[in-house]
Amino acid sequence: GAVVSQHPSWVICKSGTSVKIECRSLDFQATTMFWYRQFPKQSLMLMATSNEGSKATYEQGVEKDKFLINHASLTLSTLTVTSAHPEDSSFYICSAPRLRRGTNNEQFFGPGTRLTVL
Amino acid sequence: DQQVKQNSPSLSVQEGRISILNCDYTNSMFDYFLWYKKYPAEGPTFLISISSIKDKNEDGRFTVFLNKSAKHLSLHIVPSQPGDSAVYFCAASPYGANSKLTFGKGITLSVRP
């Protein structure tokens, strides 16, 4: 099946630093990718839609200047958490939809990135 | 306002029995529904999906039922196995490629040996 990778799988950083998370679709092209975050025992909350070659679309309440998204190619989207603070500590997951014949969107998720801000 | 609801946070069943996981939604624009399985510190894994033109979809031990009039769907796992123990998320989207998913809060399933 389709594979989506994320790097790094976990990161610990000091408050005030920026962290970049990469999301790659390994065997298919994705013009759109999605970024989610998940707090413990909570649902996956959509943060933004990453669009190849254009600006990302952010969900209500998500600061676009804090969570910078770049979708530079059809297989790579990056999420940069700028000036990270402890409240940004979370599990960040990306997904990429792949079209299949005769079916609707099927989204494949990356393994997630655990961010801990000290 | 939660558009996809999984009201039971957990479910425990005996190995070999049926597991029934429920999900309700409120948005009438949702046309496509998916179930994902997730282990801690991992990304969700796609299990099974159903579009609104169907009321049932089956894949091996997994069957999803959709009652569109009640805005309710359920995932049946039979027979349940200990390896099925995980968090199960229900998700929904309007029809169309690249549509963003709205997730429920998840149900933790424990299958007892």
PDB file of C-alpha atoms in Angstrom:
ATOM      1  CA  GLY A   1       0.000   0.000   0.000  1.00  0.00           C
ATOM      2  CA  ALA A   2       0.892   3.635  -0.141  1.00  0.00           C
ATOM      3  CA  VAL A   3       3.407   4.880   2.386  1.00  0.00           C
ATOM      4  CA  VAL A   4       3.767   8.257   4.000  1.00  0.00           C
ATOM      5  CA  SER A   5       6.823   9.013   6.056  1.00  0.00           C
ATOM      6  CA  GLN A   6       7.540  11.694   8.608  1.00  0.00           C
ATOM      7  CA  HIS A   7      10.807  12.987   9.928  1.00  0.00           C
ATOM      8  CA  PRO A   8      11.779  13.269  12.684  1.00  0.00           C
ATOM      9  CA  SER A   9       9.744  10.757  14.634  1.00  0.00           C
ATOM     10  CA  TRP A  10      10.381  12.663  17.824  1.00  0.00           C
ATOM     11  CA  VAL A  11      12.046  15.925  18.768  1.00  0.00           C
ATOM     12  CA  ILE A  12      12.788  17.723  21.997  1.00  0.00           C
ATOM     13  CA  CYS A  13      13.585  21.402  21.802  1.00  0.00           C
ATOM     14  CA  LYS A  14      13.966  24.448  23.983  1.00  0.00           C
ATOM     15  CA  SER A  15      11.261  27.051  24.223  1.00  0.00           C
ATOM     16  CA  GLY A  16      11.671  29.737  21.586  1.00  0.00           C
ATOM     17  CA  THR A  17      13.302  27.575  18.956  1.00  0.00           C
ATOM     18  CA  SER A  18      11.782  26.498  15.652  1.00  0.00           C
ATOM     19  CA  VAL A  19      11.210  22.923  14.610  1.00  0.00           C
ATOM     20  CA  LYS A  20      10.664  21.603  11.097  1.00  0.00           C
ATOM     21  CA  ILE A  21       8.745  18.411  10.440  1.00  0.00           C
ATOM     22  CA  GLU A  22       8.804  16.747   7.033  1.00  0.00           C
ATOM     23  CA  CYS A  23       6.070  14.675   5.471  1.00  0.00           C
ATOM     24  CA  ARG A  24       6.770  12.624   2.364  1.00  0.00           C
ATOM     25  CA  SER A  25       4.611  10.464   0.171  1.00  0.00           C
ATOM     26  CA  LEU A  26       6.958   7.689  -0.866  1.00  0.00           C
ATOM     27  CA  ASP A  27       5.285   5.972  -3.786  1.00  0.00           C
ATOM     28  CA  PHE A  28       2.656   8.377  -5.005  1.00  0.00           C
ATOM     29  CA  GLN A  29       2.264  12.057  -5.684  1.00  0.00           C
ATOM     30  CA  ALA A  30       0.095  14.195  -3.470  1.00  0.00           C
ATOM     31  CA  THR A  31      -0.994  17.657  -4.517  1.00  0.00           C
ATOM     32  CA  THR A  32      -2.646  17.967  -1.143  1.00  0.00           C
ATOM     33  CA  MET A  33      -1.468  16.917   2.270  1.00  0.00           C
ATOM     34  CA  PHE A  34      -3.043  17.453   5.648  1.00  0.00           C
ATOM     35  CA  TRP A  35      -1.486  18.276   8.976  1.00  0.00           C
ATOM     36  CA  TYR A  36      -3.107  17.150  12.230  1.00  0.00           C
ATOM     37  CA  ARG A  37      -2.200  17.371  15.846  1.00  0.00           C
ATOM     38  CA  GLN A  38      -3.320  15.093  18.610  1.00  0.00           C
ATOM     39  CA  PHE A  39      -3.271  15.766  22.324  1.00  0.00           C
ATOM     40  CA  PRO A  40      -3.315  12.813  24.726  1.00  0.00           C
ATOM     41  CA  LYS A  41      -6.624  10.952  24.662  1.00  0.00           C
ATOM     42  CA  GLN A  42      -8.046  13.443  22.193  1.00  0.00           C
ATOM     43  CA  SER A  43      -9.067  13.273  18.588  1.00  0.00           C
ATOM     44  CA  LEU A  44      -6.917  14.183  15.634  1.00  0.00           C
ATOM     45  CA  MET A  45      -7.543  17.851  14.969  1.00  0.00           C
ATOM     46  CA  LEU A  46      -6.960  19.139  11.473  1.00  0.00           C
ATOM     47  CA  MET A  47      -4.602  22.096  11.526  1.00  0.00           C
ATOM     48  CA  ALA A  48      -4.173  22.919   7.861  1.00  0.00           C
ATOM     49  CA  THR A  49      -4.353  21.723   4.306  1.00  0.00           C
ATOM     50  CA  SER A  50      -1.075  21.871   2.444  1.00  0.00           C
ATOM     51  CA  ASN A  51      -1.407  22.594  -1.279  1.00  0.00           C
ATOM     52  CA  GLU A  52       1.427  22.004  -3.711  1.00  0.00           C
ATOM     53  CA  GLY A  53       2.456  25.225  -5.371  1.00  0.00           C
ATOM     54  CA  SER A  54       0.121  27.460  -3.407  1.00  0.00           C
ATOM     55  CA  LYS A  55      -0.579  28.703   0.075  1.00  0.00           C
ATOM     56  CA  ALA A  56      -1.794  26.397   2.777  1.00  0.00           C
ATOM     57  CA  THR A  57      -5.322  26.630   4.073  1.00  0.00           C
ATOM     58  CA  TYR A  58      -5.520  26.880   7.834  1.00  0.00           C
ATOM     59  CA  GLU A  59      -8.347  25.789  10.087  1.00  0.00           C
ATOM     60  CA  GLN A  60      -9.994  28.278  12.363  1.00  0.00           C
ATOM     61  CA  GLY A  61      -7.919  29.020  15.421  1.00  0.00           C
ATOM     62  CA  VAL A  62      -4.618  27.851  13.942  1.00  0.00           C
ATOM     63  CA  GLU A  63      -2.014  30.593  13.709  1.00  0.00           C
ATOM     64  CA  LYS A  64      -0.545  30.596  10.220  1.00  0.00           C
ATOM     65  CA  ASP A  65       2.484  32.609  11.305  1.00  0.00           C
ATOM     66  CA  LYS A  66       3.284  30.092  13.983  1.00  0.00           C
ATOM     67  CA  PHE A  67       2.743  26.941  11.958  1.00  0.00           C
ATOM     68  CA  LEU A  68       4.421  27.539   8.626  1.00  0.00           C
ATOM     69  CA  ILE A  69       3.594  25.078   5.893  1.00  0.00           C
ATOM     70  CA  ASN A  70       5.485  24.627   2.663  1.00  0.00           C
ATOM     71  CA  HIS A  71       4.462  22.145  -0.016  1.00  0.00           C
ATOM     72  CA  ALA A  72       7.420  22.492  -2.351  1.00  0.00           C
ATOM     73  CA  SER A  73       6.936  19.347  -4.400  1.00  0.00           C
ATOM     74  CA  LEU A  74       4.350  16.681  -5.111  1.00  0.00           C
ATOM     75  CA  THR A  75       5.898  14.394  -2.527  1.00  0.00           C
ATOM     76  CA  LEU A  76       6.993  16.716   0.258  1.00  0.00           C
ATOM     77  CA  SER A  77       5.257  19.010   2.700  1.00  0.00           C
ATOM     78  CA  THR A  78       6.923  20.603   5.700  1.00  0.00           C
ATOM     79  CA  LEU A  79       5.457  22.010   8.884  1.00  0.00           C
ATOM     80  CA  THR A  80       7.606  24.441  10.841  1.00  0.00           C
ATOM     81  CA  VAL A  81       6.598  25.256  14.381  1.00  0.00           C
ATOM     82  CA  THR A  82       8.116  28.669  14.946  1.00  0.00           C
ATOM     83  CA  SER A  83       9.122  29.970  18.349  1.00  0.00           C
ATOM     84  CA  ALA A  84       7.847  26.810  19.973  1.00  0.00           C
ATOM     85  CA  HIS A  85       6.442  26.920  23.485  1.00  0.00           C
ATOM     86  CA  PRO A  86       5.543  24.118  25.904  1.00  0.00           C
ATOM     87  CA  GLU A  87       1.877  24.329  24.921  1.00  0.00           C
ATOM     88  CA  ASP A  88       2.910  23.347  21.380  1.00  0.00           C
ATOM     89  CA  SER A  89       4.038  19.972  22.683  1.00  0.00           C
ATOM     90  CA  SER A  90       1.885  17.454  20.893  1.00  0.00           C
ATOM     91  CA  PHE A  91       1.800  14.612  18.417  1.00  0.00           C
ATOM     92  CA  TYR A  92       1.808  15.951  14.868  1.00  0.00           C
ATOM     93  CA  ILE A  93       0.602  13.713  12.075  1.00  0.00           C
ATOM     94  CA  CYS A  94       0.443  14.308   8.352  1.00  0.00           C
ATOM     95  CA  SER A  95      -1.673  12.547   5.788  1.00  0.00           C
ATOM     96  CA  ALA A  96      -1.806  12.403   2.029  1.00  0.00           C
ATOM     97  CA  PRO A  97      -4.800  11.325  -0.033  1.00  0.00           C
ATOM     98  CA  ARG A  98      -4.312   9.031  -2.976  1.00  0.00           C
ATOM     99  CA  LEU A  99      -6.894   8.543  -5.658  1.00  0.00           C
ATOM    100  CA  ARG A 100      -7.920   5.002  -6.344  1.00  0.00           C
ATOM    101  CA  ARG A 101     -10.002   3.865  -9.281  1.00  0.00           C
ATOM    102  CA  GLY A 102     -13.666   3.798  -8.460  1.00  0.00           C
ATOM    103  CA  THR A 103     -13.326   5.014  -4.906  1.00  0.00           C
ATOM    104  CA  ASN A 104     -13.215   8.220  -3.006  1.00  0.00           C
ATOM    105  CA  ASN A 105     -10.180   9.704  -1.403  1.00  0.00           C
ATOM    106  CA  GLU A 106      -8.126   7.266   0.631  1.00  0.00           C
ATOM    107  CA  GLN A 107      -5.810   9.006   3.002  1.00  0.00           C
ATOM    108  CA  PHE A 108      -2.582   7.540   4.205  1.00  0.00           C
ATOM    109  CA  PHE A 109      -1.098   8.766   7.419  1.00  0.00           C
ATOM    110  CA  GLY A 110       2.458   9.235   8.438  1.00  0.00           C
ATOM    111  CA  PRO A 111       3.741   7.670  11.653  1.00  0.00           C
ATOM    112  CA  GLY A 112       3.595  10.981  13.477  1.00  0.00           C
ATOM    113  CA  THR A 113       6.124  13.247  15.165  1.00  0.00           C
ATOM    114  CA  ARG A 114       6.205  13.669  18.914  1.00  0.00           C
ATOM    115  CA  LEU A 115       7.234  17.243  19.750  1.00  0.00           C
ATOM    116  CA  THR A 116       8.231  18.101  23.289  1.00  0.00           C
ATOM    117  CA  VAL A 117       9.068  21.709  24.053  1.00  0.00           C
ATOM    118  CA  LEU A 118      10.939  22.277  27.295  1.00  0.00           C
TER     119      LEU A 118
ATOM    120  CA  ASP B   1     -19.400  21.604  17.950  1.00  0.00           C
ATOM    121  CA  GLN B   2     -18.344  18.039  17.383  1.00  0.00           C
ATOM    122  CA  GLN B   3     -19.489  16.858  13.987  1.00  0.00           C
ATOM    123  CA  VAL B   4     -18.333  13.273  14.443  1.00  0.00           C
ATOM    124  CA  LYS B   5     -19.115  11.672  17.762  1.00  0.00           C
ATOM    125  CA  GLN B   6     -17.866   8.488  19.312  1.00  0.00           C
ATOM    126  CA  ASN B   7     -19.686   8.588  22.592  1.00  0.00           C
ATOM    127  CA  SER B   8     -18.207   5.502  24.189  1.00  0.00           C
ATOM    128  CA  PRO B   9     -14.577   6.072  25.113  1.00  0.00           C
ATOM    129  CA  SER B  10     -13.799   2.400  25.586  1.00  0.00           C
ATOM    130  CA  LEU B  11     -15.020  -1.118  24.901  1.00  0.00           C
ATOM    131  CA  SER B  12     -13.860  -4.443  26.274  1.00  0.00           C
ATOM    132  CA  VAL B  13     -14.793  -7.753  24.648  1.00  0.00           C
ATOM    133  CA  GLN B  14     -13.791 -11.376  24.947  1.00  0.00           C
ATOM    134  CA  GLU B  15     -11.621 -12.916  22.248  1.00  0.00           C
ATOM    135  CA  GLY B  16     -13.760 -14.587  19.608  1.00  0.00           C
ATOM    136  CA  ARG B  17     -16.793 -12.410  20.281  1.00  0.00           C
ATOM    137  CA  ILE B  18     -18.071  -9.531  18.204  1.00  0.00           C
ATOM    138  CA  SER B  19     -16.878  -5.963  18.763  1.00  0.00           C
ATOM    139  CA  ILE B  20     -19.315  -3.229  17.768  1.00  0.00           C
ATOM    140  CA  LEU B  21     -17.963   0.287  17.613  1.00  0.00           C
ATOM    141  CA  ASN B  22     -20.439   3.090  17.083  1.00  0.00           C
ATOM    142  CA  CYS B  23     -20.154   6.510  15.503  1.00  0.00           C
ATOM    143  CA  ASP B  24     -22.647   9.318  14.951  1.00  0.00           C
ATOM    144  CA  TYR B  25     -22.350  12.410  12.804  1.00  0.00           C
ATOM    145  CA  THR B  26     -24.261  15.647  12.458  1.00  0.00           C
ATOM    146  CA  ASN B  27     -23.096  17.172   9.176  1.00  0.00           C
ATOM    147  CA  SER B  28     -25.428  16.265   6.322  1.00  0.00           C
ATOM    148  CA  MET B  29     -22.694  17.087   3.825  1.00  0.00           C
ATOM    149  CA  PHE B  30     -20.655  14.085   4.919  1.00  0.00           C
ATOM    150  CA  ASP B  31     -20.771  11.505   2.221  1.00  0.00           C
ATOM    151  CA  TYR B  32     -17.829   9.280   2.881  1.00  0.00           C
ATOM    152  CA  PHE B  33     -16.891   7.546   6.099  1.00  0.00           C
ATOM    153  CA  LEU B  34     -13.758   5.788   7.216  1.00  0.00           C
ATOM    154  CA  TRP B  35     -12.499   3.806  10.158  1.00  0.00           C
ATOM    155  CA  TYR B  36      -8.906   4.001  11.291  1.00  0.00           C
ATOM    156  CA  LYS B  37      -6.998   1.969  13.832  1.00  0.00           C
ATOM    157  CA  LYS B  38      -4.292   3.623  15.857  1.00  0.00           C
ATOM    158  CA  TYR B  39      -1.629   2.452  18.267  1.00  0.00           C
ATOM    159  CA  PRO B  40       0.056   4.870  20.692  1.00  0.00           C
ATOM    160  CA  ALA B  41       2.755   7.040  19.126  1.00  0.00           C
ATOM    161  CA  GLU B  42       1.894   5.834  15.634  1.00  0.00           C
ATOM    162  CA  GLY B  43      -0.129   7.273  12.793  1.00  0.00           C
ATOM    163  CA  PRO B  44      -3.626   5.926  12.077  1.00  0.00           C
ATOM    164  CA  THR B  45      -3.933   2.938   9.787  1.00  0.00           C
ATOM    165  CA  PHE B  46      -6.834   2.774   7.365  1.00  0.00           C
ATOM    166  CA  LEU B  47      -9.224  -0.101   8.023  1.00  0.00           C
ATOM    167  CA  ILE B  48     -12.361   0.215   5.976  1.00  0.00           C
ATOM    168  CA  SER B  49     -14.564   2.844   4.390  1.00  0.00           C
ATOM    169  CA  ILE B  50     -18.067   3.297   3.072  1.00  0.00           C
ATOM    170  CA  SER B  51     -19.713   5.840   0.839  1.00  0.00           C
ATOM    171  CA  SER B  52     -23.236   7.058   1.360  1.00  0.00           C
ATOM    172  CA  ILE B  53     -24.567   5.136  -1.622  1.00  0.00           C
ATOM    173  CA  LYS B  54     -24.047   1.932   0.325  1.00  0.00           C
ATOM    174  CA  ASP B  55     -25.307   0.735   3.665  1.00  0.00           C
ATOM    175  CA  LYS B  56     -22.777  -1.996   4.201  1.00  0.00           C
ATOM    176  CA  ASN B  57     -19.194  -2.740   3.292  1.00  0.00           C
ATOM    177  CA  GLU B  58     -17.332  -5.854   4.313  1.00  0.00           C
ATOM    178  CA  ASP B  59     -13.637  -6.675   4.332  1.00  0.00           C
ATOM    179  CA  GLY B  60     -12.645  -9.888   6.062  1.00  0.00           C
ATOM    180  CA  ARG B  61     -13.434  -9.643   9.751  1.00  0.00           C
ATOM    181  CA  PHE B  62     -14.429  -5.994   9.443  1.00  0.00           C
ATOM    182  CA  THR B  63     -17.853  -4.778   8.391  1.00  0.00           C
ATOM    183  CA  VAL B  64     -19.068  -1.204   8.405  1.00  0.00           C
ATOM    184  CA  PHE B  65     -22.764  -0.402   8.445  1.00  0.00           C
ATOM    185  CA  LEU B  66     -24.164   2.996   7.537  1.00  0.00           C
ATOM    186  CA  ASN B  67     -27.618   4.271   8.480  1.00  0.00           C
ATOM    187  CA  LYS B  68     -27.784   7.558   6.673  1.00  0.00           C
ATOM    188  CA  SER B  69     -31.213   8.542   7.948  1.00  0.00           C
ATOM    189  CA  ALA B  70     -30.007   8.148  11.523  1.00  0.00           C
ATOM    190  CA  LYS B  71     -26.579   9.614  10.720  1.00  0.00           C
ATOM    191  CA  HIS B  72     -25.049   6.592  12.357  1.00  0.00           C
ATOM    192  CA  LEU B  73     -22.409   4.100  11.408  1.00  0.00           C
ATOM    193  CA  SER B  74     -20.873   1.164  13.147  1.00  0.00           C
ATOM    194  CA  LEU B  75     -17.846  -1.034  12.763  1.00  0.00           C
ATOM    195  CA  HIS B  76     -18.236  -4.725  13.495  1.00  0.00           C
ATOM    196  CA  ILE B  77     -15.214  -6.888  14.130  1.00  0.00           C
ATOM    197  CA  VAL B  78     -15.864 -10.595  14.253  1.00  0.00           C
ATOM    198  CA  PRO B  79     -14.271 -12.626  15.590  1.00  0.00           C
ATOM    199  CA  SER B  80     -12.353 -10.196  17.772  1.00  0.00           C
ATOM    200  CA  GLN B  81      -8.699 -10.958  18.383  1.00  0.00           C
ATOM    201  CA  PRO B  82      -6.281  -9.648  21.026  1.00  0.00           C
ATOM    202  CA  GLY B  83      -4.307  -7.951  18.250  1.00  0.00           C
ATOM    203  CA  ASP B  84      -7.350  -5.809  17.535  1.00  0.00           C
ATOM    204  CA  SER B  85      -6.777  -3.962  20.805  1.00  0.00           C
ATOM    205  CA  ALA B  86      -6.159  -0.348  19.800  1.00  0.00           C
ATOM    206  CA  VAL B  87      -7.898   3.001  19.456  1.00  0.00           C
ATOM    207  CA  TYR B  88     -10.411   3.152  16.637  1.00  0.00           C
ATOM    208  CA  PHE B  89     -11.274   6.459  15.019  1.00  0.00           C
ATOM    209  CA  CYS B  90     -14.307   7.153  12.916  1.00  0.00           C
ATOM    210  CA  ALA B  91     -13.793   9.845  10.277  1.00  0.00           C
ATOM    211  CA  ALA B  92     -16.017  11.540   7.731  1.00  0.00           C
ATOM    212  CA  SER B  93     -15.676  13.820   4.751  1.00  0.00           C
ATOM    213  CA  PRO B  94     -17.769  15.373   2.019  1.00  0.00           C
ATOM    214  CA  TYR B  95     -17.481  13.417  -1.215  1.00  0.00           C
ATOM    215  CA  GLY B  96     -14.617  14.213  -3.477  1.00  0.00           C
ATOM    216  CA  ALA B  97     -10.928  13.696  -3.764  1.00  0.00           C
ATOM    217  CA  ASN B  98      -8.672  15.459  -1.337  1.00  0.00           C
ATOM    218  CA  SER B  99     -11.511  16.193   1.049  1.00  0.00           C
ATOM    219  CA  LYS B 100     -10.365  16.842   4.574  1.00  0.00           C
ATOM    220  CA  LEU B 101     -11.397  14.406   7.255  1.00  0.00           C
ATOM    221  CA  THR B 102     -13.221  15.156  10.459  1.00  0.00           C
ATOM    222  CA  PHE B 103     -12.399  12.680  13.196  1.00  0.00           C
ATOM    223  CA  GLY B 104     -14.248  11.461  16.240  1.00  0.00           C
ATOM    224  CA  LYS B 105     -12.471  11.205  19.573  1.00  0.00           C
ATOM    225  CA  GLY B 106     -11.812   7.518  19.211  1.00  0.00           C
ATOM    226  CA  ILE B 107     -12.770   4.368  21.080  1.00  0.00           C
ATOM    227  CA  THR B 108     -10.254   2.259  22.930  1.00  0.00           C
ATOM    228  CA  LEU B 109     -10.967  -1.399  22.215  1.00  0.00           C
ATOM    229  CA  SER B 110      -9.555  -4.067  24.490  1.00  0.00           C
ATOM    230  CA  VAL B 111      -9.917  -7.683  23.457  1.00  0.00           C
ATOM    231  CA  ARG B 112      -9.396 -10.047  26.368  1.00  0.00           C
ATOM    232  CA  PRO B 113      -7.731 -13.406  25.635  1.00  0.00           C
TER     233      PRO B 113
END
